Amino acid sequence: MTLVAGVDSSTQSCKVVVREAETGRLVRSGRAAHPDGTEVDPAAWWSALRDALAEAGGLDDVDAVSIAGQQHGMVVLDADGRVIRDALLWNDTRSAQAARDLIAEVGAEAYAERVGVVPVASFTATKLRWLREAEPENAARVAAVALPHDWLTWRLRGYGPAGESELGPDLAALTTDRSDASGTAYWGAASGEYDLDLFERALGRPGREAGTGAVAGADAVVLPRVLGPAEAAGRTPSGVLVGPGAGDNAGAALGLGAAEGDVVVSIGTSGTVFAVIDGPVADASGTVAGFADASGASLPLIATLNAARVLGSIAGLLGVDHDGLAELALSAEPGSGGVVLVPYFEGERTPNLPDAKASIHGLTLASTTPANLARAAIEGMLCGLADGLDAVRSVGVRERRILLIGGAAQNPAVAQVATQVFDAPVEVPAPGEYVADGAAAQAAWALTGARPAWPLETLTTLAPDPHPLIRTQYAAARP
């Protein structure tokens, strides 16, 4: 029996699944928590990965492993392979002004044409510009820039600071994949290359791709070599094949077996709407990120900062748990009696309003009820994602179904309200670690040379039941 392992190193935790390569059958799994915050010492991820692997029974009988991880995070290394400062995560918005500055210098249309995205505070390039301006001493020490999954893959293969690793600080051994590279704002899915001018504009230093030999001066910063969908990064010191890895959303697409016509709506810490399509995407408005996927296609995506935590916040305010929130919400009428929650609790990425705050509209003495507020929370969260669906449609996505995933998708009120907000069939797959599953599928692909076709279990299929009032009210209330 051939076993493969997949890792999801997310914002909140590290999950590991071990599956049969041929059938996809789950054999065992493990999990470890990550610290809270929008900046984190990557050593915490490495510790969590080792703990999660141990809980999953280790890699001794595993033939291949691959790591998917949260996108965009900035991991900066010095010449000795040491992390210079805590990594800034995708949800750290301190680089919002840096994003505006980069757009002013280059132009939104030029950014979209060159690398498929327009900078926002989430992307690595903006965080590098922030580092250059806010911490010039640290910026001057940067010898390599990696993303979270790049750094973990490098460490798993035995590299790292001297005395802390088997193979030492070989920065030229850093690798990434096209899906994660496309979220930096200095690598383009259409060109398949780093845009070194945009990288230098961000950090103020020249860069070069590891292993290319094209050195742009002695001060050039190493950027991970970009691997193809089934190209191995190398092996662990014990000989386990290591796949290329992926960004979390691309990993989920692989885990779901998403094909053209599938739109994935994921409701986790963040909310995302994405689809797999052929051909690059360039949206000069910046609403849709023209990411690459992990299979060789494109992954147009919108992301919202406010998703499942919106429900947790309102449930806490009302003094109920998630089941209680669902019961309250389903007892209210569609449209919540005119109550609208615009849920920008943490600012927002889509639309790009990093300094925005949440707001409640339409309150009257009659409409101010726990049931209406509960339903308004779900409607507001889903309306933001429905706006995202409209945006990906505008770049050529044509859906035949919506796959609703993430912890909040299991809430019966969320699934039912989704049929009233989205004007497309909604399917809710069985709960699963789809990002880790995608990484496991990628490991099998790298090992065997063939992409596996593992079955997807669907719990619920719901026909559309559109109530236009919900989105009309929301559109009138949002900024």
Coordinates of C-alpha atoms in Angstrom, one line a residue:
M1 CA 0.0 0.0 0.0
T2 CA 1.5 3.3 -1.1
L3 CA 0.8 6.2 1.3
V4 CA 1.0 9.9 0.7
A5 CA 0.7 12.8 3.2
G6 CA -0.7 16.3 2.7
V7 CA -0.2 19.3 5.0
D8 CA -2.4 22.4 5.4
S9 CA -0.4 25.0 7.3
S10 CA -3.2 27.5 7.7
T11 CA -3.6 30.7 9.7
Q12 CA -5.0 28.9 12.7
S13 CA -3.4 25.5 12.7
C14 CA -1.4 22.8 11.0
K15 CA -3.4 19.8 9.7
V16 CA -1.9 16.6 8.3
V17 CA -3.7 13.8 6.4
V18 CA -2.2 10.5 5.3
R19 CA -4.1 8.8 2.5
E20 CA -3.8 5.8 0.2
A21 CA -2.3 7.1 -3.1
E22 CA -4.5 5.0 -5.3
T23 CA -7.9 5.3 -3.7
G24 CA -7.6 8.5 -1.5
R25 CA -8.8 6.5 1.6
L26 CA -8.0 8.4 4.8
V27 CA -5.6 6.3 6.9
R28 CA -4.8 8.7 9.7
S29 CA -4.5 12.4 10.5
G30 CA -3.0 14.9 13.0
R31 CA -3.3 18.5 14.0
A32 CA -1.5 21.2 16.0
A33 CA -2.5 24.8 16.8
H34 CA -0.8 28.0 15.5
P35 CA -0.5 31.1 17.6
D36 CA -3.0 34.0 17.1
G37 CA -2.0 37.3 15.5
T38 CA -1.2 38.9 12.2
E39 CA 2.5 38.4 12.6
V40 CA 4.0 35.1 13.7
D41 CA 7.5 33.6 14.3
P42 CA 7.7 30.9 11.6
A43 CA 9.4 28.7 14.2
A44 CA 5.9 28.2 15.6
W45 CA 4.8 26.8 12.2
W46 CA 7.8 24.4 12.1
S47 CA 7.0 23.2 15.6
A48 CA 3.3 22.7 14.8
L49 CA 4.2 20.8 11.6
R50 CA 6.4 18.4 13.6
D51 CA 3.7 17.9 16.2
A52 CA 1.0 17.4 13.6
L53 CA 3.1 14.9 11.7
A54 CA 3.8 13.0 15.0
E55 CA 0.1 12.9 15.8
A56 CA -0.5 11.5 12.3
G57 CA 1.9 8.7 12.9
G58 CA 5.0 10.2 11.2
L59 CA 6.4 9.7 7.7
D60 CA 8.3 6.4 8.2
D61 CA 5.8 4.5 6.0
V62 CA 4.9 7.4 3.7
D63 CA 6.3 7.7 0.2
A64 CA 5.6 11.3 -0.6
V65 CA 4.5 14.5 1.2
S66 CA 3.5 18.0 0.1
I67 CA 2.7 21.2 2.0
A68 CA 0.0 23.7 1.2
G69 CA -0.1 26.9 3.2
Q70 CA -1.6 30.3 3.8
Q71 CA -0.8 32.6 0.9
H72 CA 1.1 35.9 0.8
G73 CA 2.9 35.8 4.2
M74 CA 6.3 37.4 4.2
V75 CA 9.2 35.2 5.5
V76 CA 12.5 37.1 5.2
L77 CA 15.8 35.2 5.7
D78 CA 19.4 36.5 6.2
A79 CA 22.5 35.0 4.6
D80 CA 22.7 32.4 7.4
G81 CA 19.1 31.1 6.7
R82 CA 17.8 32.7 9.9
V83 CA 14.4 34.4 10.0
I84 CA 15.0 38.1 10.3
R85 CA 11.7 39.1 11.9
D86 CA 8.3 37.6 12.5
A87 CA 6.4 36.8 9.3
L88 CA 3.6 39.3 8.4
L89 CA 0.5 37.2 7.5
W90 CA -2.0 37.8 4.7
N91 CA -4.4 39.4 7.2
D92 CA -1.9 42.1 8.4
T93 CA -3.1 45.4 6.9
R94 CA -0.2 47.7 8.0
S95 CA 1.1 47.7 4.3
A96 CA -2.1 49.3 2.9
Q97 CA -0.3 52.6 2.2
A98 CA 2.5 50.7 0.6
A99 CA 0.0 49.0 -1.7
R100 CA -1.3 52.5 -2.7
D101 CA 2.2 53.7 -3.3
L102 CA 3.1 50.8 -5.6
I103 CA -0.1 51.3 -7.6
A104 CA 0.6 55.0 -8.0
E105 CA 4.2 54.3 -9.2
V106 CA 3.3 51.4 -11.7
G107 CA -0.4 51.8 -12.4
A108 CA -3.2 49.3 -11.7
E109 CA -3.6 48.3 -15.3
A110 CA 0.2 47.7 -15.7
Y111 CA 0.3 45.5 -12.6
A112 CA -2.7 43.4 -13.8
E113 CA -1.2 43.0 -17.2
R114 CA 2.3 42.1 -15.9
V115 CA 1.5 39.8 -12.9
G116 CA -2.3 39.3 -12.9
V117 CA -3.0 41.2 -9.7
V118 CA -3.2 44.7 -8.4
P119 CA -1.5 45.2 -5.0
V120 CA -3.5 45.2 -1.8
A121 CA -2.2 44.9 1.8
S122 CA -2.4 41.1 1.7
F123 CA 0.2 40.6 -0.9
T124 CA 3.9 39.9 -0.3
A125 CA 5.2 42.8 -2.4
T126 CA 3.4 45.4 -0.3
K127 CA 4.8 43.9 2.9
L128 CA 8.3 44.1 1.5
R129 CA 7.7 47.8 0.6
W130 CA 6.5 48.3 4.2
L131 CA 9.6 46.6 5.5
R132 CA 11.8 48.7 3.4
E133 CA 10.3 51.9 4.7
A134 CA 9.5 51.0 8.3
E135 CA 12.4 48.7 9.2
P136 CA 15.3 49.6 6.8
E137 CA 17.9 47.8 9.0
N138 CA 15.9 44.5 8.6
A139 CA 15.4 45.2 4.9
A140 CA 19.1 45.6 4.4
R141 CA 19.7 42.1 5.9
V142 CA 17.3 40.2 3.6
A143 CA 19.1 37.5 1.6
A144 CA 16.0 35.6 0.6
V145 CA 12.2 36.0 0.6
A146 CA 9.9 33.0 1.0
L147 CA 6.3 32.3 1.5
P148 CA 5.1 30.2 4.5
H149 CA 4.8 26.9 2.5
D150 CA 8.1 27.6 0.8
W151 CA 9.9 27.9 4.1
L152 CA 8.3 24.8 5.6
T153 CA 9.1 22.8 2.5
W154 CA 12.7 24.0 2.8
R155 CA 12.9 23.0 6.4
L156 CA 11.2 19.6 5.9
R157 CA 13.9 18.9 3.3
G158 CA 16.6 19.4 5.9
Y159 CA 17.6 23.0 5.3
G160 CA 17.8 25.8 7.8
P161 CA 20.2 27.7 10.0
A162 CA 23.5 26.0 10.9
G163 CA 23.1 23.9 14.0
E164 CA 19.3 23.7 13.6
S165 CA 19.2 21.6 10.4
E166 CA 20.9 18.6 8.7
L167 CA 21.8 20.4 5.5
G168 CA 22.5 24.0 6.6
P169 CA 21.4 27.3 5.1
D170 CA 21.4 26.7 1.3
L171 CA 19.2 29.5 0.1
A172 CA 19.5 28.3 -3.5
A173 CA 17.5 25.2 -2.4
L174 CA 14.3 27.3 -1.8
T175 CA 11.4 26.3 -4.0
T176 CA 7.8 27.4 -4.4
D177 CA 4.9 26.6 -6.8
R178 CA 3.1 28.7 -9.4
S179 CA -0.1 29.1 -7.3
D180 CA 1.7 30.6 -4.3
A181 CA 4.1 32.6 -6.4
S182 CA 1.2 34.2 -8.2
G183 CA 0.1 35.8 -4.9
T184 CA 3.3 37.8 -4.4
A185 CA 2.5 40.6 -6.9
Y186 CA 5.9 40.0 -8.5
W187 CA 5.3 36.7 -10.3
G188 CA 2.9 36.4 -13.2
A189 CA 0.8 33.4 -14.2
A190 CA 0.7 34.6 -17.8
S191 CA 4.4 34.9 -18.2
G192 CA 5.4 32.1 -15.8
E193 CA 8.2 34.3 -14.6
Y194 CA 9.2 36.6 -11.8
D195 CA 8.9 40.3 -12.7
L196 CA 12.2 41.4 -11.1
D197 CA 11.5 45.0 -11.7
L198 CA 8.4 44.8 -9.6
F199 CA 10.3 42.9 -6.9
E200 CA 13.0 45.6 -6.8
R201 CA 10.4 48.3 -6.7
A202 CA 9.0 46.6 -3.6
L203 CA 12.1 45.9 -1.5
G204 CA 14.5 48.3 -3.1
R205 CA 16.9 45.5 -3.9
P206 CA 17.4 43.3 -7.0
G207 CA 16.3 39.7 -6.9
R208 CA 17.0 36.5 -8.8
E209 CA 15.2 33.1 -8.9
A210 CA 17.1 30.4 -7.1
G211 CA 19.0 28.1 -9.4
T212 CA 18.9 30.4 -12.5
G213 CA 22.4 31.6 -12.2
A214 CA 21.2 35.0 -13.4
V215 CA 22.7 37.2 -10.7
A216 CA 21.6 40.9 -10.8
G217 CA 24.6 42.0 -8.7
A218 CA 26.1 40.8 -5.5
D219 CA 23.2 42.2 -3.5
A220 CA 20.6 40.1 -5.3
V221 CA 17.9 38.6 -3.1
V222 CA 17.1 34.9 -3.6
L223 CA 13.6 34.1 -4.7
P224 CA 12.4 30.5 -4.6
R225 CA 12.6 28.4 -7.8
V226 CA 9.0 28.0 -9.2
L227 CA 8.1 24.3 -9.7
G228 CA 5.6 22.8 -12.0
P229 CA 2.4 21.0 -10.8
A230 CA 4.0 17.6 -10.4
E231 CA 7.6 18.5 -10.0
A232 CA 9.2 17.3 -6.8
A233 CA 11.0 19.8 -4.6
G234 CA 13.4 17.1 -3.4
R235 CA 13.4 14.6 -0.6
T236 CA 13.5 14.7 3.2
P237 CA 16.7 13.6 4.9
S238 CA 15.0 10.2 5.4
G239 CA 14.2 9.9 1.7
V240 CA 10.5 10.9 1.5
L241 CA 9.6 12.6 -1.8
V242 CA 8.5 16.2 -1.3
G243 CA 6.0 17.7 -3.7
P244 CA 6.0 21.3 -4.9
G245 CA 3.3 22.5 -2.4
A246 CA 0.6 25.1 -3.1
G247 CA -1.3 28.1 -1.8
D248 CA -4.2 27.2 0.4
N249 CA -7.0 27.9 -2.1
A250 CA -5.2 26.1 -4.9
G251 CA -4.7 23.2 -2.5
A252 CA -8.5 23.2 -1.8
A253 CA -9.3 23.2 -5.5
L254 CA -7.1 20.1 -6.0
G255 CA -8.6 18.4 -2.9
L256 CA -12.2 19.0 -4.3
G257 CA -11.2 17.9 -7.7
A258 CA -12.6 21.3 -9.0
A259 CA -13.0 21.5 -12.7
E260 CA -14.3 24.2 -15.1
G261 CA -17.8 25.0 -14.1
D262 CA -17.2 24.6 -10.4
V263 CA -17.1 27.8 -8.3
V264 CA -15.8 27.2 -4.7
V265 CA -17.1 29.4 -1.9
S266 CA -15.0 28.9 1.2
I267 CA -16.1 30.3 4.5
G268 CA -13.3 30.1 7.0
T269 CA -11.2 32.8 8.8
S270 CA -11.4 34.5 5.5
G271 CA -14.0 34.1 2.8
T272 CA -13.0 33.2 -0.8
V273 CA -14.7 32.7 -4.1
F274 CA -12.6 31.0 -6.8
A275 CA -12.8 28.8 -9.9
V276 CA -10.5 26.9 -12.2
I277 CA -10.4 28.1 -15.7
D278 CA -8.1 28.0 -18.7
G279 CA -6.2 31.1 -19.6
P280 CA -4.7 33.9 -17.5
V281 CA -6.9 36.6 -15.9
A282 CA -6.0 40.3 -15.6
D283 CA -8.5 42.5 -13.8
A284 CA -7.2 46.1 -13.6
S285 CA -9.9 47.0 -11.0
G286 CA -8.0 44.7 -8.6
T287 CA -11.3 43.0 -7.5
V288 CA -10.3 39.6 -9.0
A289 CA -6.9 38.3 -8.4
G290 CA -5.6 36.4 -11.4
F291 CA -3.8 33.7 -9.5
A292 CA -2.5 30.5 -11.0
D293 CA -3.8 27.2 -9.7
A294 CA -1.8 24.1 -8.8
S295 CA -2.6 22.1 -11.9
G296 CA -1.4 24.4 -14.7
A297 CA -4.6 26.4 -15.1
S298 CA -5.7 29.7 -13.6
L299 CA -7.6 30.4 -10.4
P300 CA -9.4 33.7 -10.5
L301 CA -10.2 34.6 -6.9
I302 CA -11.7 37.2 -4.6
A303 CA -11.1 37.1 -0.9
T304 CA -13.0 38.8 2.0
L305 CA -11.4 39.4 5.4
N306 CA -14.7 38.9 7.2
A307 CA -16.2 35.4 7.1
A308 CA -16.9 32.8 9.8
R309 CA -15.8 35.1 12.6
V310 CA -18.7 37.4 11.7
L311 CA -21.0 34.6 12.8
G312 CA -19.0 33.9 16.0
S313 CA -19.1 37.6 16.9
I314 CA -22.8 38.0 16.5
A315 CA -23.5 34.7 18.2
G316 CA -21.5 35.9 21.2
L317 CA -23.4 39.2 21.2
L318 CA -26.7 37.3 21.3
G319 CA -25.5 34.9 23.9
V320 CA -26.0 31.7 21.8
D321 CA -23.8 29.1 20.2
H322 CA -23.7 28.4 16.4
D323 CA -26.7 26.1 16.6
G324 CA -28.6 28.8 18.4
L325 CA -27.6 31.4 15.9
A326 CA -28.9 29.1 13.1
E327 CA -32.2 28.5 14.9
L328 CA -32.7 32.3 15.4
A329 CA -31.7 33.1 11.8
L330 CA -34.1 30.5 10.3
S331 CA -37.0 31.9 12.4
A332 CA -36.6 35.3 10.6
E333 CA -37.9 36.1 7.1
P334 CA -35.5 36.6 4.2
G335 CA -34.3 40.2 4.3
S336 CA -34.2 40.2 8.1
G337 CA -37.1 42.7 8.4
G338 CA -34.9 45.3 6.7
V339 CA -31.9 44.9 9.0
V340 CA -28.6 44.8 7.1
L341 CA -25.2 44.0 8.6
V342 CA -22.2 45.2 6.6
P343 CA -19.6 43.0 8.3
Y344 CA -16.4 44.9 7.8
F345 CA -15.2 44.1 11.3
E346 CA -11.5 43.7 10.3
G347 CA -11.5 46.2 7.4
E348 CA -12.1 44.6 4.1
R349 CA -10.0 43.3 1.2
T350 CA -12.9 43.0 -1.4
P351 CA -13.8 45.7 -1.7
N352 CA -10.4 47.1 -0.8
L353 CA -11.3 49.1 2.4
P354 CA -8.6 48.2 4.9
D355 CA -9.7 50.9 7.4
A356 CA -13.5 50.2 7.2
K357 CA -15.6 49.1 10.2
A358 CA -18.8 47.0 10.5
S359 CA -22.2 48.8 10.5
I360 CA -25.8 47.9 11.0
H361 CA -28.6 49.5 9.0
G362 CA -32.4 49.5 8.9
L363 CA -33.0 49.2 12.7
T364 CA -36.5 50.1 13.9
L365 CA -38.2 49.3 17.2
A366 CA -40.0 46.5 15.4
S367 CA -37.1 45.1 13.4
T368 CA -34.6 45.1 16.3
T369 CA -34.9 41.4 17.3
P370 CA -32.3 38.7 18.0
A371 CA -33.7 36.7 15.0
N372 CA -33.3 39.5 12.5
L373 CA -29.8 40.3 13.8
A374 CA -28.8 36.6 13.5
R375 CA -30.1 36.4 10.0
A376 CA -28.6 39.7 9.0
A377 CA -25.2 38.4 10.0
I378 CA -25.5 35.4 7.7
E379 CA -27.0 37.4 4.9
G380 CA -24.3 40.1 5.2
M381 CA -21.5 37.6 5.1
L382 CA -22.9 35.8 2.1
C383 CA -23.7 39.0 0.2
G384 CA -20.1 40.0 0.4
L385 CA -19.3 36.6 -1.2
A386 CA -22.1 36.9 -3.7
D387 CA -20.5 40.2 -4.9
G388 CA -17.3 38.2 -5.3
L389 CA -19.2 35.6 -7.5
D390 CA -20.4 38.5 -9.7
A391 CA -16.8 39.7 -9.9
V392 CA -15.4 36.3 -11.0
R393 CA -18.2 36.0 -13.5
S394 CA -17.1 39.3 -15.0
V395 CA -13.7 37.8 -16.0
G396 CA -15.2 34.8 -17.8
V397 CA -16.2 32.3 -15.1
R398 CA -19.4 30.4 -15.9
E399 CA -20.6 28.2 -13.0
R400 CA -22.7 25.1 -13.2
R401 CA -22.6 24.7 -9.4
I402 CA -21.3 26.3 -6.2
L403 CA -19.3 24.1 -3.8
L404 CA -19.8 25.6 -0.3
I405 CA -17.0 24.6 2.0
G406 CA -15.5 25.6 5.3
G407 CA -16.7 25.2 8.9
A408 CA -19.6 27.6 8.5
A409 CA -20.9 25.7 5.5
Q410 CA -22.1 23.0 7.9
N411 CA -24.4 25.5 9.6
P412 CA -27.9 24.7 8.2
A413 CA -28.9 28.4 8.2
V414 CA -25.8 29.3 6.1
A415 CA -26.5 26.6 3.5
Q416 CA -30.2 27.6 3.2
V417 CA -29.6 31.4 3.1
A418 CA -26.9 30.7 0.4
T419 CA -29.6 29.4 -1.9
Q420 CA -31.5 32.7 -1.4
V421 CA -28.4 34.9 -2.0
F422 CA -26.6 32.9 -4.8
D423 CA -28.6 32.3 -8.0
A424 CA -26.9 29.0 -8.7
P425 CA -27.2 25.4 -7.4
V426 CA -25.4 24.9 -4.1
E427 CA -23.6 21.7 -3.1
V428 CA -22.2 21.1 0.4
P429 CA -19.4 18.5 0.4
A430 CA -18.9 16.3 3.4
P431 CA -16.6 18.1 6.0
G432 CA -13.0 17.6 5.2
E433 CA -9.5 19.0 5.2
Y434 CA -9.6 19.9 1.6
V435 CA -6.4 21.9 1.5
A436 CA -4.5 19.1 3.1
D437 CA -6.3 16.6 0.8
G438 CA -5.2 18.7 -2.2
A439 CA -1.6 18.6 -0.9
A440 CA -1.9 14.8 -0.5
A441 CA -3.2 14.5 -4.1
Q442 CA -0.3 16.7 -5.2
A443 CA 2.2 14.4 -3.4
A444 CA 0.6 11.4 -5.2
W445 CA 0.9 13.2 -8.5
A446 CA 4.6 14.0 -8.0
L447 CA 5.2 10.4 -6.9
T448 CA 3.4 8.6 -9.7
G449 CA 3.3 11.1 -12.5
A450 CA -0.5 11.0 -12.8
R451 CA -3.0 13.3 -11.0
P452 CA -5.3 11.1 -8.9
A453 CA -9.1 11.2 -9.2
W454 CA -10.3 10.6 -5.7
P455 CA -14.1 10.6 -5.1
L456 CA -15.8 13.6 -3.5
E457 CA -18.7 12.9 -1.1
T458 CA -21.5 15.5 -1.2
L459 CA -23.8 15.9 1.8
T460 CA -26.4 18.2 0.4
T461 CA -27.5 19.6 -3.0
L462 CA -29.8 22.6 -2.9
A463 CA -31.7 24.2 -5.7
P464 CA -31.4 28.0 -6.0
D465 CA -34.2 30.0 -4.3
P466 CA -33.2 33.6 -5.0
H467 CA -34.6 36.4 -2.9
P468 CA -33.3 39.6 -4.7
L469 CA -34.4 41.8 -1.7
I470 CA -31.5 40.5 0.3
R471 CA -28.8 41.7 -2.1
T472 CA -30.7 44.9 -3.0
Q473 CA -30.8 45.9 0.7
Y474 CA -27.1 45.0 1.1
A475 CA -26.0 47.0 -1.9
A476 CA -27.8 50.1 -0.6
A477 CA -26.1 49.8 2.8
R478 CA -22.5 49.0 1.9
P479 CA -19.9 51.8 1.5

